[in-house]
């Protein structure tokens, strides 16, 4: 089968570590099943994997990709939940399983014609969603869903600041927050991306570090070092930052005096559960919200998608179709 694999690490030029070509058919362990991939989406996780972050050298070569929508062995349309974990070890939440992983970390991922996953990781795809739309959900959109509706501790009408509008999680946060009745503000260095954020439903947009009209109830943080100080300064007393990534760096000054004096909360969030993925799909059907797709490329042109992500030349999700 045709697949896109990480064959080596290159921190400076990660795309050079890609290999596109034929791979052996995957073996199917007991309790697992095969999905014929109809669409799969690119995430920053895939780019970091090529840099050697979160992926051990002894696992190379490995098929990349966390997200997929396709057909199960009975021909049913499904979405693949990419968290490989045991809910019992996580107190009912597979993302809290100490041994959990994502597809493409310990097991081959979804950038292939077929992927093998545990049977419990299959979620029915609503007919209202296309395969391309559904493929955007398991990582970026599920991460955003959990950040907003599980970790943020806010109610409709609250003001939310989304740092770094443009990537998959950020555009999902804007779309979901707007659909749920939050007042969503967003930042971006790009005037074009700020304009697109307004089109997605953001109420106001700002340049990074800009003084806001008022302090916000919660900040959705995926950028890290470059925006951390602004995120802290933007919160009202008692407000909360939800962190799910740090693409610009992971060691900003903590500013603990601001955290304790204003009684701020800093909450980490990673992915989401299978049940939350099901609820996310229903939410999209009910509200009519759909993922913003930057472009759809055939899988054999995956290098173009990776290069665009590496350069930040995207707004929304890049989707591959085998």
mmCIF file of C-alpha atoms in Angstrom:
data_model
loop_
_atom_site.group_PDB
_atom_site.id
_atom_site.type_symbol
_atom_site.label_atom_id
_atom_site.label_comp_id
_atom_site.label_asym_id
_atom_site.label_seq_id
_atom_site.Cartn_x
_atom_site.Cartn_y
_atom_site.Cartn_z
ATOM 1 C CA UNK A 1 0.000 0.000 0.000
ATOM 2 C CA UNK A 2 1.093 3.621 -0.546
ATOM 3 C CA UNK A 3 2.098 5.492 2.610
ATOM 4 C CA UNK A 4 3.968 8.542 3.907
ATOM 5 C CA UNK A 5 6.603 7.624 6.464
ATOM 6 C CA UNK A 6 9.153 9.290 8.689
ATOM 7 C CA UNK A 7 12.442 7.638 7.712
ATOM 8 C CA UNK A 8 14.855 9.909 9.600
ATOM 9 C CA UNK A 9 14.923 12.964 11.853
ATOM 10 C CA UNK A 10 16.027 16.420 10.723
ATOM 11 C CA UNK A 11 15.459 19.276 13.169
ATOM 12 C CA UNK A 12 16.434 21.952 10.649
ATOM 13 C CA UNK A 13 14.707 20.583 7.538
ATOM 14 C CA UNK A 14 12.074 18.136 8.822
ATOM 15 C CA UNK A 15 10.430 17.623 5.427
ATOM 16 C CA UNK A 16 13.676 16.011 4.223
ATOM 17 C CA UNK A 17 12.920 13.095 6.575
ATOM 18 C CA UNK A 18 9.813 12.092 4.610
ATOM 19 C CA UNK A 19 9.639 9.001 2.420
ATOM 20 C CA UNK A 20 6.704 8.438 0.068
ATOM 21 C CA UNK A 21 6.140 5.010 -1.430
ATOM 22 C CA UNK A 22 4.975 1.457 -0.985
ATOM 23 C CA UNK A 23 4.803 -0.139 2.464
ATOM 24 C CA UNK A 24 3.825 -3.675 3.525
ATOM 25 C CA UNK A 25 0.188 -4.285 4.365
ATOM 26 C CA UNK A 26 -0.358 -3.771 8.123
ATOM 27 C CA UNK A 27 -0.739 -6.743 10.431
ATOM 28 C CA UNK A 28 -3.937 -6.802 12.502
ATOM 29 C CA UNK A 29 -3.528 -7.732 16.204
ATOM 30 C CA UNK A 30 -6.381 -9.333 18.108
ATOM 31 C CA UNK A 31 -9.001 -6.741 19.013
ATOM 32 C CA UNK A 32 -7.863 -4.393 16.240
ATOM 33 C CA UNK A 33 -9.354 -3.755 12.811
ATOM 34 C CA UNK A 34 -8.486 -2.225 9.445
ATOM 35 C CA UNK A 35 -9.873 1.052 8.130
ATOM 36 C CA UNK A 36 -9.690 2.018 4.461
ATOM 37 C CA UNK A 37 -8.630 5.671 4.678
ATOM 38 C CA UNK A 38 -10.704 8.104 2.615
ATOM 39 C CA UNK A 39 -9.219 11.306 4.067
ATOM 40 C CA UNK A 40 -6.537 12.181 6.599
ATOM 41 C CA UNK A 41 -5.439 15.533 8.046
ATOM 42 C CA UNK A 42 -2.020 17.022 8.760
ATOM 43 C CA UNK A 43 -1.125 18.243 12.261
ATOM 44 C CA UNK A 44 1.871 19.965 13.826
ATOM 45 C CA UNK A 45 2.408 16.654 15.626
ATOM 46 C CA UNK A 46 3.499 15.174 12.282
ATOM 47 C CA UNK A 47 6.018 17.949 11.719
ATOM 48 C CA UNK A 48 7.406 17.604 15.251
ATOM 49 C CA UNK A 49 7.735 13.853 14.721
ATOM 50 C CA UNK A 50 10.050 14.527 11.775
ATOM 51 C CA UNK A 51 12.156 16.669 14.107
ATOM 52 C CA UNK A 52 12.468 13.744 16.526
ATOM 53 C CA UNK A 53 10.118 15.126 19.176
ATOM 54 C CA UNK A 54 8.038 12.433 20.877
ATOM 55 C CA UNK A 55 9.217 9.698 18.536
ATOM 56 C CA UNK A 56 12.026 7.249 19.254
ATOM 57 C CA UNK A 57 14.628 6.526 16.575
ATOM 58 C CA UNK A 58 14.129 2.769 16.943
ATOM 59 C CA UNK A 59 10.539 3.196 15.674
ATOM 60 C CA UNK A 60 11.712 4.455 12.280
ATOM 61 C CA UNK A 61 10.496 4.079 9.645
ATOM 62 C CA UNK A 62 6.939 4.707 10.820
ATOM 63 C CA UNK A 63 3.831 5.825 8.956
ATOM 64 C CA UNK A 64 2.894 9.344 10.055
ATOM 65 C CA UNK A 65 -0.590 10.751 10.640
ATOM 66 C CA UNK A 66 -3.026 10.860 13.557
ATOM 67 C CA UNK A 67 -6.330 11.705 11.871
ATOM 68 C CA UNK A 68 -8.489 9.656 9.524
ATOM 69 C CA UNK A 69 -11.988 9.073 8.274
ATOM 70 C CA UNK A 70 -12.837 6.103 6.129
ATOM 71 C CA UNK A 71 -14.595 2.751 5.842
ATOM 72 C CA UNK A 72 -14.390 -0.088 8.347
ATOM 73 C CA UNK A 73 -14.243 -3.745 7.327
ATOM 74 C CA UNK A 74 -18.052 -3.837 6.993
ATOM 75 C CA UNK A 75 -18.196 -0.740 4.802
ATOM 76 C CA UNK A 76 -19.442 1.597 7.560
ATOM 77 C CA UNK A 77 -18.309 5.233 7.462
ATOM 78 C CA UNK A 78 -16.171 5.905 10.541
ATOM 79 C CA UNK A 79 -13.894 8.445 12.203
ATOM 80 C CA UNK A 80 -10.708 7.144 13.831
ATOM 81 C CA UNK A 81 -10.025 8.233 17.413
ATOM 82 C CA UNK A 82 -6.255 8.532 17.457
ATOM 83 C CA UNK A 83 -5.572 8.085 21.205
ATOM 84 C CA UNK A 84 -4.342 4.542 21.832
ATOM 85 C CA UNK A 85 -4.978 4.002 25.532
ATOM 86 C CA UNK A 86 -6.931 2.153 28.198
ATOM 87 C CA UNK A 87 -9.686 4.164 29.936
ATOM 88 C CA UNK A 88 -9.447 1.874 32.976
ATOM 89 C CA UNK A 89 -5.816 2.917 33.531
ATOM 90 C CA UNK A 90 -6.848 6.570 33.254
ATOM 91 C CA UNK A 91 -9.750 6.503 35.679
ATOM 92 C CA UNK A 92 -12.249 6.380 32.826
ATOM 93 C CA UNK A 93 -10.293 8.764 30.561
ATOM 94 C CA UNK A 94 -7.893 7.197 28.051
ATOM 95 C CA UNK A 95 -5.976 10.482 27.708
ATOM 96 C CA UNK A 96 -4.906 10.053 31.356
ATOM 97 C CA UNK A 97 -3.546 6.538 30.810
ATOM 98 C CA UNK A 98 0.197 6.852 31.628
ATOM 99 C CA UNK A 99 0.930 4.439 28.775
ATOM 100 C CA UNK A 100 -1.234 6.135 26.170
ATOM 101 C CA UNK A 101 0.129 7.174 22.798
ATOM 102 C CA UNK A 102 -1.149 8.655 19.571
ATOM 103 C CA UNK A 103 -1.198 6.901 16.247
ATOM 104 C CA UNK A 104 2.198 7.409 14.546
ATOM 105 C CA UNK A 105 4.086 7.274 17.872
ATOM 106 C CA UNK A 106 4.126 3.587 18.817
ATOM 107 C CA UNK A 107 1.932 2.327 15.953
ATOM 108 C CA UNK A 108 1.772 3.195 12.259
ATOM 109 C CA UNK A 109 -0.412 6.202 11.544
ATOM 110 C CA UNK A 110 -3.022 7.276 9.045
ATOM 111 C CA UNK A 111 -1.042 8.683 6.077
ATOM 112 C CA UNK A 112 -1.658 5.496 4.141
ATOM 113 C CA UNK A 113 -4.309 3.720 2.131
ATOM 114 C CA UNK A 114 -5.136 1.598 5.185
ATOM 115 C CA UNK A 115 -4.603 1.935 8.934
ATOM 116 C CA UNK A 116 -4.996 -0.612 11.742
ATOM 117 C CA UNK A 117 -6.570 0.578 15.011
ATOM 118 C CA UNK A 118 -8.289 -0.878 18.099
ATOM 119 C CA UNK A 119 -11.965 -1.584 17.393
ATOM 120 C CA UNK A 120 -13.029 0.713 20.252
ATOM 121 C CA UNK A 121 -11.319 3.625 18.467
ATOM 122 C CA UNK A 122 -13.922 3.732 15.700
ATOM 123 C CA UNK A 123 -16.626 6.392 15.926
ATOM 124 C CA UNK A 124 -19.563 6.465 13.466
ATOM 125 C CA UNK A 125 -19.196 9.281 10.944
ATOM 126 C CA UNK A 126 -22.369 11.342 10.572
ATOM 127 C CA UNK A 127 -23.623 11.328 7.004
ATOM 128 C CA UNK A 128 -23.809 15.129 7.133
ATOM 129 C CA UNK A 129 -20.000 15.396 7.329
ATOM 130 C CA UNK A 130 -17.771 14.717 4.327
ATOM 131 C CA UNK A 131 -14.776 12.440 4.765
ATOM 132 C CA UNK A 132 -12.515 15.487 4.426
ATOM 133 C CA UNK A 133 -14.387 17.365 7.161
ATOM 134 C CA UNK A 134 -14.514 14.349 9.459
ATOM 135 C CA UNK A 135 -10.771 13.760 9.054
ATOM 136 C CA UNK A 136 -10.096 17.152 10.656
ATOM 137 C CA UNK A 137 -11.766 16.221 13.949
ATOM 138 C CA UNK A 138 -9.686 13.651 15.886
ATOM 139 C CA UNK A 139 -6.709 15.863 16.779
ATOM 140 C CA UNK A 140 -7.098 19.620 16.235
ATOM 141 C CA UNK A 141 -10.862 19.897 16.581
ATOM 142 C CA UNK A 142 -11.084 17.412 19.435
ATOM 143 C CA UNK A 143 -8.308 19.289 21.240
ATOM 144 C CA UNK A 144 -10.229 22.545 20.810
ATOM 145 C CA UNK A 145 -13.498 20.947 21.949
ATOM 146 C CA UNK A 146 -11.945 19.679 25.183
ATOM 147 C CA UNK A 147 -10.172 22.995 25.835
ATOM 148 C CA UNK A 148 -13.357 25.033 25.497
ATOM 149 C CA UNK A 149 -16.058 22.768 26.885
ATOM 150 C CA UNK A 150 -14.173 20.692 29.456
ATOM 151 C CA UNK A 151 -11.104 22.573 30.706
ATOM 152 C CA UNK A 152 -11.933 26.276 30.413
ATOM 153 C CA UNK A 153 -14.660 26.374 33.078
ATOM 154 C CA UNK A 154 -16.608 29.129 31.318
ATOM 155 C CA UNK A 155 -20.179 29.575 30.142
ATOM 156 C CA UNK A 156 -21.721 31.010 26.948
ATOM 157 C CA UNK A 157 -21.336 34.769 26.945
ATOM 158 C CA UNK A 158 -17.825 34.606 28.406
ATOM 159 C CA UNK A 159 -14.948 36.283 26.555
ATOM 160 C CA UNK A 160 -12.232 33.989 25.222
ATOM 161 C CA UNK A 161 -8.900 35.003 23.704
ATOM 162 C CA UNK A 162 -7.419 32.640 21.100
ATOM 163 C CA UNK A 163 -3.708 33.179 20.547
ATOM 164 C CA UNK A 164 -2.248 32.630 17.089
ATOM 165 C CA UNK A 165 -5.254 32.361 14.792
ATOM 166 C CA UNK A 166 -4.425 30.353 11.701
ATOM 167 C CA UNK A 167 -3.529 26.820 12.751
ATOM 168 C CA UNK A 168 -5.927 23.923 13.007
ATOM 169 C CA UNK A 169 -6.573 24.139 16.769
ATOM 170 C CA UNK A 170 -6.932 27.932 16.706
ATOM 171 C CA UNK A 171 -9.410 27.973 13.820
ATOM 172 C CA UNK A 172 -11.371 25.197 15.537
ATOM 173 C CA UNK A 173 -11.453 27.209 18.776
ATOM 174 C CA UNK A 174 -12.815 30.240 16.951
ATOM 175 C CA UNK A 175 -15.481 28.253 15.096
ATOM 176 C CA UNK A 176 -16.587 26.187 18.097
ATOM 177 C CA UNK A 177 -16.518 29.126 20.492
ATOM 178 C CA UNK A 178 -18.585 31.297 18.198
ATOM 179 C CA UNK A 179 -21.131 28.517 17.620
ATOM 180 C CA UNK A 180 -21.430 27.934 21.383
ATOM 181 C CA UNK A 181 -22.140 31.566 22.224
ATOM 182 C CA UNK A 182 -18.763 32.719 23.521
ATOM 183 C CA UNK A 183 -17.384 36.128 22.639
ATOM 184 C CA UNK A 184 -14.197 35.136 20.828
ATOM 185 C CA UNK A 185 -11.186 37.401 20.335
ATOM 186 C CA UNK A 186 -8.145 36.275 18.351
ATOM 187 C CA UNK A 187 -4.587 37.387 17.634
ATOM 188 C CA UNK A 188 -2.351 36.909 14.620
ATOM 189 C CA UNK A 189 0.733 38.522 13.115
ATOM 190 C CA UNK A 190 -0.914 38.296 9.699
ATOM 191 C CA UNK A 191 -3.510 40.844 8.639
ATOM 192 C CA UNK A 192 -4.949 38.289 6.211
ATOM 193 C CA UNK A 193 -5.345 35.689 8.985
ATOM 194 C CA UNK A 194 -6.972 38.260 11.270
ATOM 195 C CA UNK A 195 -9.495 38.966 8.520
ATOM 196 C CA UNK A 196 -10.182 35.252 8.075
ATOM 197 C CA UNK A 197 -10.622 34.856 11.823
ATOM 198 C CA UNK A 198 -13.433 37.417 11.648
ATOM 199 C CA UNK A 199 -15.006 35.409 8.839
ATOM 200 C CA UNK A 200 -14.894 32.309 11.072
ATOM 201 C CA UNK A 201 -16.836 34.092 13.800
ATOM 202 C CA UNK A 202 -14.299 35.987 15.908
ATOM 203 C CA UNK A 203 -15.819 39.150 17.397
ATOM 204 C CA UNK A 204 -12.567 41.122 17.390
ATOM 205 C CA UNK A 205 -8.991 40.501 16.218
ATOM 206 C CA UNK A 206 -5.715 41.997 17.368
ATOM 207 C CA UNK A 207 -2.009 41.988 16.636
ATOM 208 C CA UNK A 208 0.072 39.855 19.015
ATOM 209 C CA UNK A 209 0.731 41.611 22.304
ATOM 210 C CA UNK A 210 -1.911 44.290 21.679
ATOM 211 C CA UNK A 211 -3.654 45.907 24.633
ATOM 212 C CA UNK A 212 -7.175 44.499 24.734
ATOM 213 C CA UNK A 213 -10.344 46.555 25.355
ATOM 214 C CA UNK A 214 -10.875 44.585 28.577
ATOM 215 C CA UNK A 215 -9.512 41.519 30.304
ATOM 216 C CA UNK A 216 -10.873 38.141 29.245
ATOM 217 C CA UNK A 217 -12.304 35.183 31.143
ATOM 218 C CA UNK A 218 -10.082 32.584 29.504
ATOM 219 C CA UNK A 219 -7.153 32.328 27.114
ATOM 220 C CA UNK A 220 -6.671 29.403 24.740
ATOM 221 C CA UNK A 221 -2.911 28.968 24.419
ATOM 222 C CA UNK A 222 -1.164 26.843 21.788
ATOM 223 C CA UNK A 223 1.735 29.171 20.914
ATOM 224 C CA UNK A 224 3.694 29.142 24.170
ATOM 225 C CA UNK A 225 6.773 31.261 24.718
ATOM 226 C CA UNK A 226 5.982 34.034 22.224
ATOM 227 C CA UNK A 227 2.513 34.800 23.609
ATOM 228 C CA UNK A 228 2.686 33.603 27.235
ATOM 229 C CA UNK A 229 3.253 36.989 28.891
ATOM 230 C CA UNK A 230 0.450 38.560 26.868
ATOM 231 C CA UNK A 231 -1.862 35.681 27.799
ATOM 232 C CA UNK A 232 -1.240 36.240 31.512
ATOM 233 C CA UNK A 233 -1.696 40.005 31.234
ATOM 234 C CA UNK A 234 -4.940 39.555 29.272
ATOM 235 C CA UNK A 235 -6.728 37.558 31.988
ATOM 236 C CA UNK A 236 -9.157 39.016 34.500
ATOM 237 C CA UNK A 237 -8.503 38.193 38.158
ATOM 238 C CA UNK A 238 -9.466 34.550 38.674
ATOM 239 C CA UNK A 239 -9.230 33.827 34.951
ATOM 240 C CA UNK A 240 -7.826 30.709 33.347
ATOM 241 C CA UNK A 241 -5.305 29.786 30.653
ATOM 242 C CA UNK A 242 -5.838 26.452 28.924
ATOM 243 C CA UNK A 243 -2.621 25.181 27.341
ATOM 244 C CA UNK A 244 -2.523 22.465 24.686
ATOM 245 C CA UNK A 245 0.692 23.313 22.859
ATOM 246 C CA UNK A 246 3.816 25.448 22.751
ATOM 247 C CA UNK A 247 4.839 25.762 19.108
ATOM 248 C CA UNK A 248 7.090 28.795 19.759
ATOM 249 C CA UNK A 249 8.864 27.360 22.814
ATOM 250 C CA UNK A 250 8.045 25.677 26.111
ATOM 251 C CA UNK A 251 10.023 27.670 28.699
ATOM 252 C CA UNK A 252 8.593 31.204 28.968
ATOM 253 C CA UNK A 253 9.033 33.225 32.191
ATOM 254 C CA UNK A 254 6.344 31.885 34.528
ATOM 255 C CA UNK A 255 5.501 35.294 36.074
ATOM 256 C CA UNK A 256 4.382 33.512 39.223
ATOM 257 C CA UNK A 257 3.764 36.805 41.044
ATOM 258 C CA UNK A 258 0.998 37.600 38.551
ATOM 259 C CA UNK A 259 -0.384 34.058 38.782
ATOM 260 C CA UNK A 260 -0.778 34.010 42.550
ATOM 261 C CA UNK A 261 -1.660 37.672 43.092
ATOM 262 C CA UNK A 262 -4.494 37.565 40.532
ATOM 263 C CA UNK A 263 -5.374 33.951 41.434
ATOM 264 C CA UNK A 264 -5.017 32.783 37.855
ATOM 265 C CA UNK A 265 -5.378 29.144 36.835
ATOM 266 C CA UNK A 266 -3.139 27.379 34.331
ATOM 267 C CA UNK A 267 -4.663 24.146 33.023
ATOM 268 C CA UNK A 268 -3.131 21.637 30.646
ATOM 269 C CA UNK A 269 -5.205 19.851 28.026
ATOM 270 C CA UNK A 270 -4.333 17.049 25.608
ATOM 271 C CA UNK A 271 -6.574 15.624 22.894
ATOM 272 C CA UNK A 272 -9.917 14.224 24.115
ATOM 273 C CA UNK A 273 -11.784 11.018 24.785
ATOM 274 C CA UNK A 274 -13.643 8.816 22.314
ATOM 275 C CA UNK A 275 -16.909 9.996 23.864
ATOM 276 C CA UNK A 276 -15.904 13.627 23.367
ATOM 277 C CA UNK A 277 -15.109 12.895 19.704
ATOM 278 C CA UNK A 278 -18.627 11.518 19.284
ATOM 279 C CA UNK A 279 -20.119 14.602 20.943
ATOM 280 C CA UNK A 280 -17.978 16.894 18.781
ATOM 281 C CA UNK A 281 -19.305 15.242 15.618
ATOM 282 C CA UNK A 282 -22.894 15.661 16.868
ATOM 283 C CA UNK A 283 -22.196 19.310 17.755
ATOM 284 C CA UNK A 284 -21.096 20.009 14.176
ATOM 285 C CA UNK A 285 -24.203 18.367 12.755
ATOM 286 C CA UNK A 286 -26.497 20.262 15.134
ATOM 287 C CA UNK A 287 -24.914 23.707 14.673
ATOM 288 C CA UNK A 288 -23.856 23.459 11.031
ATOM 289 C CA UNK A 289 -20.277 24.336 12.005
ATOM 290 C CA UNK A 290 -17.649 22.841 9.715
ATOM 291 C CA UNK A 291 -13.849 22.686 9.824
ATOM 292 C CA UNK A 292 -12.010 25.310 7.816
ATOM 293 C CA UNK A 293 -9.985 23.369 5.230
ATOM 294 C CA UNK A 294 -7.011 25.229 3.781
ATOM 295 C CA UNK A 295 -6.418 22.754 0.961
ATOM 296 C CA UNK A 296 -6.956 19.125 -0.077
ATOM 297 C CA UNK A 297 -3.994 17.307 -1.637
ATOM 298 C CA UNK A 298 -3.536 13.749 -2.884
ATOM 299 C CA UNK A 299 -1.356 11.766 -0.494
ATOM 300 C CA UNK A 300 1.443 11.533 -3.054
ATOM 301 C CA UNK A 301 1.790 15.340 -2.774
ATOM 302 C CA UNK A 302 2.166 15.257 1.001
ATOM 303 C CA UNK A 303 5.508 17.092 0.841
ATOM 304 C CA UNK A 304 3.667 20.212 -0.343
ATOM 305 C CA UNK A 305 1.406 20.108 2.692
ATOM 306 C CA UNK A 306 4.272 19.577 5.120
ATOM 307 C CA UNK A 307 6.225 22.438 3.547
ATOM 308 C CA UNK A 308 3.244 24.786 3.826
ATOM 309 C CA UNK A 309 2.831 23.934 7.508
ATOM 310 C CA UNK A 310 6.547 24.378 8.170
ATOM 311 C CA UNK A 311 6.362 27.873 6.644
ATOM 312 C CA UNK A 312 3.083 28.775 8.377
ATOM 313 C CA UNK A 313 1.417 29.225 4.996
ATOM 314 C CA UNK A 314 -1.999 27.878 5.942
ATOM 315 C CA UNK A 315 -5.273 28.854 7.536
ATOM 316 C CA UNK A 316 -7.205 25.866 8.796
ATOM 317 C CA UNK A 317 -6.502 22.221 8.024
ATOM 318 C CA UNK A 318 -4.499 20.565 5.271
ATOM 319 C CA UNK A 319 -6.196 17.326 4.214
ATOM 320 C CA UNK A 320 -4.722 14.424 2.224
ATOM 321 C CA UNK A 321 -6.758 11.927 0.213
ATOM 322 C CA UNK A 322 -5.193 8.553 -0.686
#
